[in-house]
PDB file of C-alpha atoms and ligand atoms in Angstrom:
ATOM      1  CA  MET A  14     161.159  68.067  52.866  1.00  0.00           C
ATOM      2  CA  LYS A  15     158.170  67.385  50.577  1.00  0.00           C
ATOM      3  CA  ILE A  16     156.505  63.994  50.070  1.00  0.00           C
ATOM      4  CA  PHE A  17     154.443  63.369  46.937  1.00  0.00           C
ATOM      5  CA  LYS A  18     152.199  60.327  46.693  1.00  0.00           C
ATOM      6  CA  LEU A  19     152.377  58.763  43.208  1.00  0.00           C
ATOM      7  CA  SER A  20     150.298  55.955  41.725  1.00  0.00           C
ATOM      8  CA  ASP A  21     153.303  53.604  41.896  1.00  0.00           C
ATOM      9  CA  GLY A  22     155.394  54.885  44.775  1.00  0.00           C
ATOM     10  CA  VAL A  23     156.542  57.972  46.619  1.00  0.00           C
ATOM     11  CA  LEU A  24     158.663  60.925  45.552  1.00  0.00           C
ATOM     12  CA  LEU A  25     160.681  62.924  48.090  1.00  0.00           C
ATOM     13  CA  GLN A  26     162.077  66.397  47.462  1.00  0.00           C
ATOM     14  CA  HIS A  27     164.704  67.833  49.761  1.00  0.00           C
ATOM     15  CA  GLN A  28     167.189  70.653  49.185  1.00  0.00           C
ATOM     16  CA  ASN A  29     166.653  70.771  45.407  1.00  0.00           C
ATOM     17  CA  ALA A  30     167.091  67.019  44.910  1.00  0.00           C
ATOM     18  CA  SER A  31     164.379  64.435  44.139  1.00  0.00           C
ATOM     19  CA  TYR A  32     164.305  60.792  45.201  1.00  0.00           C
ATOM     20  CA  THR A  33     161.908  57.919  44.566  1.00  0.00           C
ATOM     21  CA  LEU A  34     161.042  55.066  46.874  1.00  0.00           C
ATOM     22  CA  ARG A  35     158.515  52.271  47.165  1.00  0.00           C
ATOM     23  CA  TYR A  36     156.852  52.380  50.541  1.00  0.00           C
ATOM     24  CA  GLU A  37     153.346  51.803  51.821  1.00  0.00           C
ATOM     25  CA  TRP A  38     151.962  55.326  52.287  1.00  0.00           C
ATOM     26  CA  ASN A  39     150.305  54.870  55.685  1.00  0.00           C
ATOM     27  CA  ALA A  40     153.351  53.210  57.211  1.00  0.00           C
ATOM     28  CA  LEU A  41     155.687  55.826  55.752  1.00  0.00           C
ATOM     29  CA  ILE A  42     153.963  58.925  57.098  1.00  0.00           C
ATOM     30  CA  ASN A  43     152.571  57.654  60.397  1.00  0.00           C
ATOM     31  CA  ARG A  44     155.580  58.038  62.673  1.00  0.00           C
ATOM     32  CA  ASP A  45     157.146  60.421  65.163  1.00  0.00           C
ATOM     33  CA  ARG A  46     160.021  62.629  63.950  1.00  0.00           C
ATOM     34  CA  LEU A  47     159.017  62.002  60.336  1.00  0.00           C
ATOM     35  CA  PHE A  48     161.549  64.557  59.094  1.00  0.00           C
ATOM     36  CA  ASN A  49     164.447  62.765  60.835  1.00  0.00           C
ATOM     37  CA  TYR A  50     163.321  59.409  59.480  1.00  0.00           C
ATOM     38  CA  LEU A  51     163.112  60.708  55.894  1.00  0.00           C
ATOM     39  CA  THR A  52     166.441  62.527  55.954  1.00  0.00           C
ATOM     40  CA  GLY A  53     167.967  59.355  57.439  1.00  0.00           C
ATOM     41  CA  ILE A  54     166.957  57.182  54.466  1.00  0.00           C
ATOM     42  CA  LEU A  55     167.853  59.637  51.663  1.00  0.00           C
ATOM     43  CA  SER A  56     171.352  58.198  51.206  1.00  0.00           C
ATOM     44  CA  VAL A  57     169.981  54.775  50.171  1.00  0.00           C
ATOM     45  CA  LEU A  58     167.364  56.127  47.735  1.00  0.00           C
ATOM     46  CA  ASP A  59     167.539  56.595  43.954  1.00  0.00           C
ATOM     47  CA  VAL A  60     168.189  60.212  43.006  1.00  0.00           C
ATOM     48  CA  ILE A  61     166.260  61.299  39.921  1.00  0.00           C
ATOM     49  CA  SER A  62     166.628  64.358  37.685  1.00  0.00           C
ATOM     50  CA  GLU A  63     164.402  67.404  38.027  1.00  0.00           C
ATOM     51  CA  ASP A  64     162.864  66.643  34.610  1.00  0.00           C
ATOM     52  CA  LYS A  65     162.009  63.070  35.640  1.00  0.00           C
ATOM     53  CA  ALA A  66     160.501  64.342  38.909  1.00  0.00           C
ATOM     54  CA  THR A  67     158.316  66.839  37.031  1.00  0.00           C
ATOM     55  CA  THR A  68     157.163  64.141  34.604  1.00  0.00           C
ATOM     56  CA  LEU A  69     156.290  61.748  37.429  1.00  0.00           C
ATOM     57  CA  ILE A  70     154.364  64.434  39.307  1.00  0.00           C
ATOM     58  CA  ASN A  71     152.491  65.505  36.161  1.00  0.00           C
ATOM     59  CA  LYS A  72     151.615  61.931  35.182  1.00  0.00           C
ATOM     60  CA  SER A  73     150.916  60.060  38.380  1.00  0.00           C
ATOM     61  CA  LEU A  74     150.282  62.399  41.328  1.00  0.00           C
ATOM     62  CA  LEU A  75     147.635  61.270  43.844  1.00  0.00           C
ATOM     63  CA  PRO A  76     146.158  63.125  46.817  1.00  0.00           C
ATOM     64  CA  PRO A  77     148.557  62.716  49.789  1.00  0.00           C
ATOM     65  CA  ILE A  78     146.178  60.496  51.735  1.00  0.00           C
ATOM     66  CA  GLY A  79     145.874  56.776  52.459  1.00  0.00           C
ATOM     67  CA  ARG A  80     143.513  55.421  55.115  1.00  0.00           C
ATOM     68  CA  GLN A  81     143.283  58.666  57.123  1.00  0.00           C
ATOM     69  CA  GLU A  82     139.995  60.354  57.998  1.00  0.00           C
ATOM     70  CA  VAL A  83     139.762  64.069  57.151  1.00  0.00           C
ATOM     71  CA  TRP A  84     138.391  66.395  59.836  1.00  0.00           C
ATOM     72  CA  ALA A  85     137.978  70.156  59.837  1.00  0.00           C
ATOM     73  CA  ALA A  86     137.949  72.984  62.347  1.00  0.00           C
ATOM     74  CA  GLY A  87     135.475  75.834  61.923  1.00  0.00           C
ATOM     75  CA  VAL A  88     135.227  79.492  62.876  1.00  0.00           C
ATOM     76  CA  THR A  89     138.887  79.713  63.818  1.00  0.00           C
ATOM     77  CA  TYR A  90     139.278  83.129  62.134  1.00  0.00           C
ATOM     78  CA  LEU A  91     137.191  86.262  62.779  1.00  0.00           C
ATOM     79  CA  ARG A  92     136.435  86.554  59.040  1.00  0.00           C
ATOM     80  CA  SER A  93     134.811  83.099  59.004  1.00  0.00           C
ATOM     81  CA  MET A  94     132.693  83.968  62.048  1.00  0.00           C
ATOM     82  CA  GLU A  95     131.433  87.206  60.440  1.00  0.00           C
ATOM     83  CA  ALA A  96     130.613  85.532  57.107  1.00  0.00           C
ATOM     84  CA  ARG A  97     128.650  82.735  58.778  1.00  0.00           C
ATOM     85  CA  MET A  98     126.723  85.145  60.989  1.00  0.00           C
ATOM     86  CA  GLU A  99     125.651  86.970  57.823  1.00  0.00           C
ATOM     87  CA  GLU A 100     124.615  83.830  55.936  1.00  0.00           C
ATOM     88  CA  SER A 101     122.575  82.480  58.858  1.00  0.00           C
ATOM     89  CA  ALA A 102     120.949  85.782  59.916  1.00  0.00           C
ATOM     90  CA  ASP A 103     117.543  84.823  58.445  1.00  0.00           C
ATOM     91  CA  SER A 104     117.507  81.352  60.027  1.00  0.00           C
ATOM     92  CA  GLY A 105     118.170  82.797  63.493  1.00  0.00           C
ATOM     93  CA  GLY A 106     121.352  80.725  63.839  1.00  0.00           C
ATOM     94  CA  ALA A 107     123.845  83.611  63.786  1.00  0.00           C
ATOM     95  CA  ASP A 108     124.535  83.450  67.541  1.00  0.00           C
ATOM     96  CA  LEU A 109     126.013  79.973  67.230  1.00  0.00           C
ATOM     97  CA  TYR A 110     129.039  81.294  65.421  1.00  0.00           C
ATOM     98  CA  ASP A 111     130.190  84.050  67.766  1.00  0.00           C
ATOM     99  CA  LYS A 112     129.603  81.680  70.694  1.00  0.00           C
ATOM    100  CA  VAL A 113     131.825  78.991  69.183  1.00  0.00           C
ATOM    101  CA  TYR A 114     134.479  81.532  68.159  1.00  0.00           C
ATOM    102  CA  ALA A 115     134.750  82.653  71.787  1.00  0.00           C
ATOM    103  CA  ALA A 116     134.278  79.240  73.426  1.00  0.00           C
ATOM    104  CA  GLU A 117     137.042  77.150  74.938  1.00  0.00           C
ATOM    105  CA  ARG A 118     136.011  74.085  72.903  1.00  0.00           C
ATOM    106  CA  PRO A 119     136.633  74.526  69.150  1.00  0.00           C
ATOM    107  CA  GLU A 120     134.216  73.507  66.432  1.00  0.00           C
ATOM    108  CA  LEU A 121     135.509  70.267  64.869  1.00  0.00           C
ATOM    109  CA  PHE A 122     133.557  68.357  62.272  1.00  0.00           C
ATOM    110  CA  PHE A 123     134.048  65.248  60.182  1.00  0.00           C
ATOM    111  CA  LYS A 124     134.851  66.244  56.601  1.00  0.00           C
ATOM    112  CA  SER A 125     135.751  63.297  54.395  1.00  0.00           C
ATOM    113  CA  MET A 126     136.543  59.669  53.872  1.00  0.00           C
ATOM    114  CA  PRO A 127     139.721  59.233  51.811  1.00  0.00           C
ATOM    115  CA  HIS A 128     137.860  58.045  48.687  1.00  0.00           C
ATOM    116  CA  ARG A 129     135.993  61.363  48.415  1.00  0.00           C
ATOM    117  CA  VAL A 130     139.169  63.479  48.407  1.00  0.00           C
ATOM    118  CA  ALA A 131     140.373  65.219  45.231  1.00  0.00           C
ATOM    119  CA  GLY A 132     144.082  65.767  44.645  1.00  0.00           C
ATOM    120  CA  HIS A 133     145.947  68.517  42.826  1.00  0.00           C
ATOM    121  CA  GLY A 134     144.737  68.739  39.212  1.00  0.00           C
ATOM    122  CA  GLN A 135     141.548  66.765  39.884  1.00  0.00           C
ATOM    123  CA  LYS A 136     137.980  68.025  39.867  1.00  0.00           C
ATOM    124  CA  VAL A 137     136.158  69.256  42.941  1.00  0.00           C
ATOM    125  CA  TYR A 138     132.388  69.154  42.933  1.00  0.00           C
ATOM    126  CA  ILE A 139     129.591  71.555  43.829  1.00  0.00           C
ATOM    127  CA  ARG A 140     126.123  70.344  44.764  1.00  0.00           C
ATOM    128  CA  ARG A 141     123.268  70.627  42.310  1.00  0.00           C
ATOM    129  CA  ASP A 142     120.860  71.371  45.175  1.00  0.00           C
ATOM    130  CA  SER A 143     122.892  74.327  46.444  1.00  0.00           C
ATOM    131  CA  ALA A 144     122.645  77.882  45.111  1.00  0.00           C
ATOM    132  CA  TRP A 145     125.689  79.336  46.905  1.00  0.00           C
ATOM    133  CA  ASN A 146     128.959  77.418  46.708  1.00  0.00           C
ATOM    134  CA  VAL A 147     132.443  78.458  47.800  1.00  0.00           C
ATOM    135  CA  PRO A 148     135.936  77.078  48.222  1.00  0.00           C
ATOM    136  CA  GLU A 149     137.564  77.367  51.666  1.00  0.00           C
ATOM    137  CA  PRO A 150     141.373  77.436  51.495  1.00  0.00           C
ATOM    138  CA  GLU A 151     142.783  75.939  54.685  1.00  0.00           C
ATOM    139  CA  LEU A 152     146.183  74.979  56.001  1.00  0.00           C
ATOM    140  CA  THR A 153     145.779  71.287  56.811  1.00  0.00           C
ATOM    141  CA  LEU A 154     147.654  69.314  59.455  1.00  0.00           C
ATOM    142  CA  PHE A 155     148.798  65.731  59.180  1.00  0.00           C
ATOM    143  CA  ILE A 156     148.671  64.354  62.731  1.00  0.00           C
ATOM    144  CA  ASN A 157     150.147  60.924  63.453  1.00  0.00           C
ATOM    145  CA  ALA A 158     148.472  58.168  65.478  1.00  0.00           C
ATOM    146  CA  LYS A 159     150.046  59.482  68.684  1.00  0.00           C
ATOM    147  CA  GLY A 160     148.447  62.882  68.150  1.00  0.00           C
ATOM    148  CA  ASN A 161     151.610  64.707  67.086  1.00  0.00           C
ATOM    149  CA  ILE A 162     151.594  67.077  64.110  1.00  0.00           C
ATOM    150  CA  GLN A 163     154.202  65.884  61.608  1.00  0.00           C
ATOM    151  CA  ALA A 164     153.381  67.568  58.311  1.00  0.00           C
ATOM    152  CA  TYR A 165     151.232  70.141  56.534  1.00  0.00           C
ATOM    153  CA  THR A 166     149.327  70.245  53.266  1.00  0.00           C
ATOM    154  CA  ILE A 167     146.870  72.508  51.484  1.00  0.00           C
ATOM    155  CA  GLY A 168     143.186  71.801  51.961  1.00  0.00           C
ATOM    156  CA  ASN A 169     140.057  73.042  50.236  1.00  0.00           C
ATOM    157  CA  ASP A 170     136.936  72.645  52.378  1.00  0.00           C
ATOM    158  CA  MET A 171     134.380  73.036  49.544  1.00  0.00           C
ATOM    159  CA  SER A 172     131.130  74.221  51.119  1.00  0.00           C
ATOM    160  CA  SER A 173     127.529  75.096  50.408  1.00  0.00           C
ATOM    161  CA  ARG A 174     126.769  78.392  52.109  1.00  0.00           C
ATOM    162  CA  SER A 175     123.073  78.273  51.184  1.00  0.00           C
ATOM    163  CA  ILE A 176     122.553  74.886  52.883  1.00  0.00           C
ATOM    164  CA  GLU A 177     124.556  75.814  56.007  1.00  0.00           C
ATOM    165  CA  GLY A 178     122.829  79.221  56.125  1.00  0.00           C
ATOM    166  CA  GLU A 179     119.360  77.659  55.916  1.00  0.00           C
ATOM    167  CA  ASN A 180     119.893  75.722  59.109  1.00  0.00           C
ATOM    168  CA  ALA A 181     123.127  75.000  61.016  1.00  0.00           C
ATOM    169  CA  LEU A 182     121.920  71.419  61.559  1.00  0.00           C
ATOM    170  CA  TYR A 183     122.394  70.918  57.818  1.00  0.00           C
ATOM    171  CA  LEU A 184     126.167  71.349  58.266  1.00  0.00           C
ATOM    172  CA  PRO A 185     127.029  67.764  57.248  1.00  0.00           C
ATOM    173  CA  GLN A 186     125.166  68.224  53.958  1.00  0.00           C
ATOM    174  CA  ALA A 187     126.834  71.601  53.397  1.00  0.00           C
ATOM    175  CA  LYS A 188     130.250  70.067  53.959  1.00  0.00           C
ATOM    176  CA  ILE A 189     130.262  66.379  53.036  1.00  0.00           C
ATOM    177  CA  PHE A 190     129.655  65.278  49.464  1.00  0.00           C
ATOM    178  CA  GLU A 191     131.736  63.716  46.682  1.00  0.00           C
ATOM    179  CA  ARG A 192     134.956  65.648  46.042  1.00  0.00           C
ATOM    180  CA  SER A 193     134.102  68.313  48.621  1.00  0.00           C
ATOM    181  CA  ALA A 194     137.576  67.983  50.106  1.00  0.00           C
ATOM    182  CA  ALA A 195     140.757  68.600  48.159  1.00  0.00           C
ATOM    183  CA  LEU A 196     144.243  67.958  49.555  1.00  0.00           C
ATOM    184  CA  GLY A 197     147.660  68.406  47.993  1.00  0.00           C
ATOM    185  CA  PRO A 198     149.889  68.650  46.172  1.00  0.00           C
ATOM    186  CA  CYS A 199     152.247  67.070  48.750  1.00  0.00           C
ATOM    187  CA  LEU A 200     152.994  66.792  52.445  1.00  0.00           C
ATOM    188  CA  PHE A 201     155.415  69.444  53.654  1.00  0.00           C
ATOM    189  CA  VAL A 202     157.509  68.080  56.525  1.00  0.00           C
ATOM    190  CA  PRO A 203     159.443  70.791  58.372  1.00  0.00           C
ATOM    191  CA  PRO A 204     162.530  69.819  60.439  1.00  0.00           C
ATOM    192  CA  ASP A 205     160.991  70.781  63.786  1.00  0.00           C
ATOM    193  CA  GLN A 206     157.347  69.942  62.925  1.00  0.00           C
ATOM    194  CA  VAL A 207     156.542  73.673  63.065  1.00  0.00           C
ATOM    195  CA  ILE A 208     155.366  75.884  60.196  1.00  0.00           C
ATOM    196  CA  ALA A 209     156.330  79.597  60.240  1.00  0.00           C
ATOM    197  CA  LYS A 210     153.709  81.794  61.960  1.00  0.00           C
ATOM    198  CA  ASP A 211     153.721  84.341  59.136  1.00  0.00           C
ATOM    199  CA  THR A 212     153.048  81.705  56.447  1.00  0.00           C
ATOM    200  CA  ALA A 213     150.882  83.246  53.722  1.00  0.00           C
ATOM    201  CA  ILE A 214     147.835  81.543  52.208  1.00  0.00           C
ATOM    202  CA  LYS A 215     146.574  82.833  48.873  1.00  0.00           C
ATOM    203  CA  MET A 216     143.626  81.957  46.665  1.00  0.00           C
ATOM    204  CA  THR A 217     142.733  82.884  43.101  1.00  0.00           C
ATOM    205  CA  ILE A 218     139.673  81.863  41.114  1.00  0.00           C
ATOM    206  CA  HIS A 219     139.605  82.071  37.301  1.00  0.00           C
ATOM    207  CA  ARG A 220     136.467  81.901  35.179  1.00  0.00           C
ATOM    208  CA  ASN A 221     136.898  81.536  31.396  1.00  0.00           C
ATOM    209  CA  ASN A 222     140.587  82.460  31.871  1.00  0.00           C
ATOM    210  CA  THR A 223     139.678  85.706  33.667  1.00  0.00           C
ATOM    211  CA  LEU A 224     140.750  86.346  37.249  1.00  0.00           C
ATOM    212  CA  ILE A 225     137.557  86.853  39.277  1.00  0.00           C
ATOM    213  CA  TYR A 226     138.896  86.464  42.847  1.00  0.00           C
ATOM    214  CA  ASN A 227     142.318  87.090  44.337  1.00  0.00           C
ATOM    215  CA  ASP A 228     143.092  87.462  48.034  1.00  0.00           C
ATOM    216  CA  GLU A 229     145.571  86.379  50.657  1.00  0.00           C
ATOM    217  CA  THR A 230     146.066  86.278  54.388  1.00  0.00           C
ATOM    218  CA  SER A 231     148.477  84.913  56.958  1.00  0.00           C
ATOM    219  CA  ILE A 232     147.905  81.939  59.234  1.00  0.00           C
ATOM    220  CA  ASN A 233     148.955  84.080  62.207  1.00  0.00           C
ATOM    221  CA  ARG A 234     145.431  85.573  62.202  1.00  0.00           C
ATOM    222  CA  MET A 235     144.038  82.310  63.516  1.00  0.00           C
ATOM    223  CA  LYS A 236     142.540  82.481  67.012  1.00  0.00           C
ATOM    224  CA  ARG A 237     143.530  78.967  68.093  1.00  0.00           C
ATOM    225  CA  SER A 238     146.764  77.002  68.055  1.00  0.00           C
ATOM    226  CA  PHE A 239     147.274  73.873  65.955  1.00  0.00           C
ATOM    227  CA  THR A 240     148.166  71.789  69.000  1.00  0.00           C
ATOM    228  CA  GLU A 241     144.931  72.885  70.694  1.00  0.00           C
ATOM    229  CA  LEU A 242     142.875  71.721  67.678  1.00  0.00           C
ATOM    230  CA  ALA A 243     144.789  68.423  67.426  1.00  0.00           C
ATOM    231  CA  GLY A 244     144.410  67.896  71.186  1.00  0.00           C
ATOM    232  CA  TYR A 245     140.617  68.208  71.041  1.00  0.00           C
ATOM    233  CA  LEU A 246     140.388  65.919  68.004  1.00  0.00           C
ATOM    234  CA  TYR A 247     142.358  63.156  69.745  1.00  0.00           C
ATOM    235  CA  ARG A 248     140.609  63.462  73.134  1.00  0.00           C
ATOM    236  CA  GLU A 249     138.138  60.635  72.586  1.00  0.00           C
ATOM    237  CA  CYS A 250     139.013  59.285  69.130  1.00  0.00           C
ATOM    238  CA  ASN A 251     141.778  56.935  68.010  1.00  0.00           C
ATOM    239  CA  PHE A 252     143.288  57.342  64.560  1.00  0.00           C
ATOM    240  CA  PRO A 253     145.441  54.248  63.947  1.00  0.00           C
ATOM    241  CA  ASP A 254     146.766  55.670  60.647  1.00  0.00           C
ATOM    242  CA  GLY A 255     146.822  59.305  61.750  1.00  0.00           C
ATOM    243  CA  SER A 256     144.437  61.952  60.451  1.00  0.00           C
ATOM    244  CA  PHE A 257     144.159  65.153  58.455  1.00  0.00           C
ATOM    245  CA  LEU A 258     142.711  68.255  60.080  1.00  0.00           C
ATOM    246  CA  MET A 259     141.757  71.324  58.032  1.00  0.00           C
ATOM    247  CA  THR A 260     142.266  74.339  60.266  1.00  0.00           C
ATOM    248  CA  GLY A 261     139.539  76.725  59.078  1.00  0.00           C
ATOM    249  CA  THR A 262     139.230  79.477  56.507  1.00  0.00           C
ATOM    250  CA  CYS A 263     140.011  83.168  56.579  1.00  0.00           C
ATOM    251  CA  LEU A 264     139.479  83.888  52.882  1.00  0.00           C
ATOM    252  CA  VAL A 265     135.800  84.316  52.098  1.00  0.00           C
ATOM    253  CA  PRO A 266     134.675  85.638  48.681  1.00  0.00           C
ATOM    254  CA  PRO A 267     132.002  88.403  48.733  1.00  0.00           C
ATOM    255  CA  ASN A 268     128.446  87.321  49.493  1.00  0.00           C
ATOM    256  CA  ASP A 269     127.303  87.708  45.871  1.00  0.00           C
ATOM    257  CA  PHE A 270     129.930  85.191  44.717  1.00  0.00           C
ATOM    258  CA  THR A 271     129.154  81.580  43.929  1.00  0.00           C
ATOM    259  CA  LEU A 272     131.279  79.024  42.062  1.00  0.00           C
ATOM    260  CA  HIS A 273     130.346  77.952  38.539  1.00  0.00           C
ATOM    261  CA  GLU A 274     131.171  74.748  36.709  1.00  0.00           C
ATOM    262  CA  GLY A 275     134.566  75.201  35.007  1.00  0.00           C
ATOM    263  CA  ASP A 276     135.960  77.717  37.526  1.00  0.00           C
ATOM    264  CA  VAL A 277     139.602  77.057  38.401  1.00  0.00           C
ATOM    265  CA  ILE A 278     140.523  77.404  42.090  1.00  0.00           C
ATOM    266  CA  SER A 279     144.189  77.809  42.949  1.00  0.00           C
ATOM    267  CA  ILE A 280     145.352  77.837  46.576  1.00  0.00           C
ATOM    268  CA  ASN A 281     148.964  78.547  47.402  1.00  0.00           C
ATOM    269  CA  ILE A 282     150.652  78.202  50.803  1.00  0.00           C
ATOM    270  CA  ASP A 283     154.264  79.295  51.394  1.00  0.00           C
ATOM    271  CA  GLY A 284     156.591  76.310  51.605  1.00  0.00           C
ATOM    272  CA  ILE A 285     153.992  73.792  50.391  1.00  0.00           C
ATOM    273  CA  GLY A 286     153.109  74.831  46.826  1.00  0.00           C
ATOM    274  CA  SER A 287     149.815  75.140  44.962  1.00  0.00           C
ATOM    275  CA  LEU A 288     146.651  73.065  44.925  1.00  0.00           C
ATOM    276  CA  VAL A 289     144.695  73.653  41.720  1.00  0.00           C
ATOM    277  CA  ASN A 290     141.248  72.184  41.055  1.00  0.00           C
ATOM    278  CA  THR A 291     138.521  72.730  38.477  1.00  0.00           C
ATOM    279  CA  VAL A 292     134.906  72.913  39.609  1.00  0.00           C
ATOM    280  CA  SER A 293     132.432  70.398  38.261  1.00  0.00           C
ATOM    281  CA  TYR A 294     129.236  68.564  39.131  1.00  0.00           C
ATOM    282  CA  LYS A 295     129.226  64.915  40.153  1.00  0.00           C
ATOM    283  CA  PRO A 296     128.449  62.947  36.985  1.00  0.00           C
ATOM    284  CA  LEU A 297     124.848  61.727  37.029  1.00  0.00           C
TER     285      LEU A 297
HETATM  286  O1  DO4 B 347     130.799  76.471  61.132  1.00  0.00           O
HETATM  287  C1  DO4 B 347     130.824  75.978  60.070  1.00  0.00           C
HETATM  288  C2  DO4 B 347     132.019  75.687  59.249  1.00  0.00           C
HETATM  289  C3  DO4 B 347     133.162  76.621  59.463  1.00  0.00           C
HETATM  290  C4  DO4 B 347     134.309  76.388  58.544  1.00  0.00           C
HETATM  291  O2  DO4 B 347     134.349  75.464  57.746  1.00  0.00           O
HETATM  292  C5  DO4 B 347     135.455  77.310  58.588  1.00  0.00           C
HETATM  293  O3  DO4 B 347     135.468  78.264  59.384  1.00  0.00           O
HETATM  294  O4  DO4 B 347     136.371  77.109  57.808  1.00  0.00           O
HETATM  295 MG1   MG B 348     136.162  75.444  56.486  1.00  0.00          MG
END
């Protein structure tokens, strides 16, 4: 089951059929057994044609977020640990990353308020005061208010590697800025709340219509479990509308790569779809 948030309602896709409904987004998604609830209401919804569904998605798709905070986990894959140790070697902060990779407590950081999030087809921004900018493709959990994972989406944890590498205490500035988080295109709600362990995550980057980066990995290379990350996030915080949690990156472009204005980032995750965003600067 996929749920798309539209400017004037919600579109559901299940077993090759599309349905529309009017429902307040936060109330719709924030429940236990979301899949059972959605399949239970399908029979009273309006079925629409595939063409109409495509038109609605093309014209009025929004990021699949309402009032939820967006959080992120870090250094959950070996590749991320190695890349960050390299970028922080000169600042003397490299040790932090292998310690957190091995530690019982995961790294969790606040990523975004909903109004800063870009959806599929919208622009993501890079900072003008950063010389080294990268996308971070991340499977992202939707966790309900009770702390139970109900759905998955694609996340892009846009980051400044030069600012984080200069000093790890600059992490919030490396991670939080306008349009530094992208989510979409939809929420994928599996029947048993579980996503397949061998789910592939792929990223391409095009510059002037030329492919300049192309790589993929599988989420089964992650060191931690999703329930472990969600459990830590909900230990001492309440999320009345649920939350989104990006689960960390494993795809890191080479160290001489930085994003340019106009680059097109496409992230694909099996079962969810593709999140495509063009890189820009925040308008002055
Ligand atoms: O430790 C800093 C951030 C790590 C991160 O964003 C990731 O591993 O994806
Ligand atoms: Mg990340």
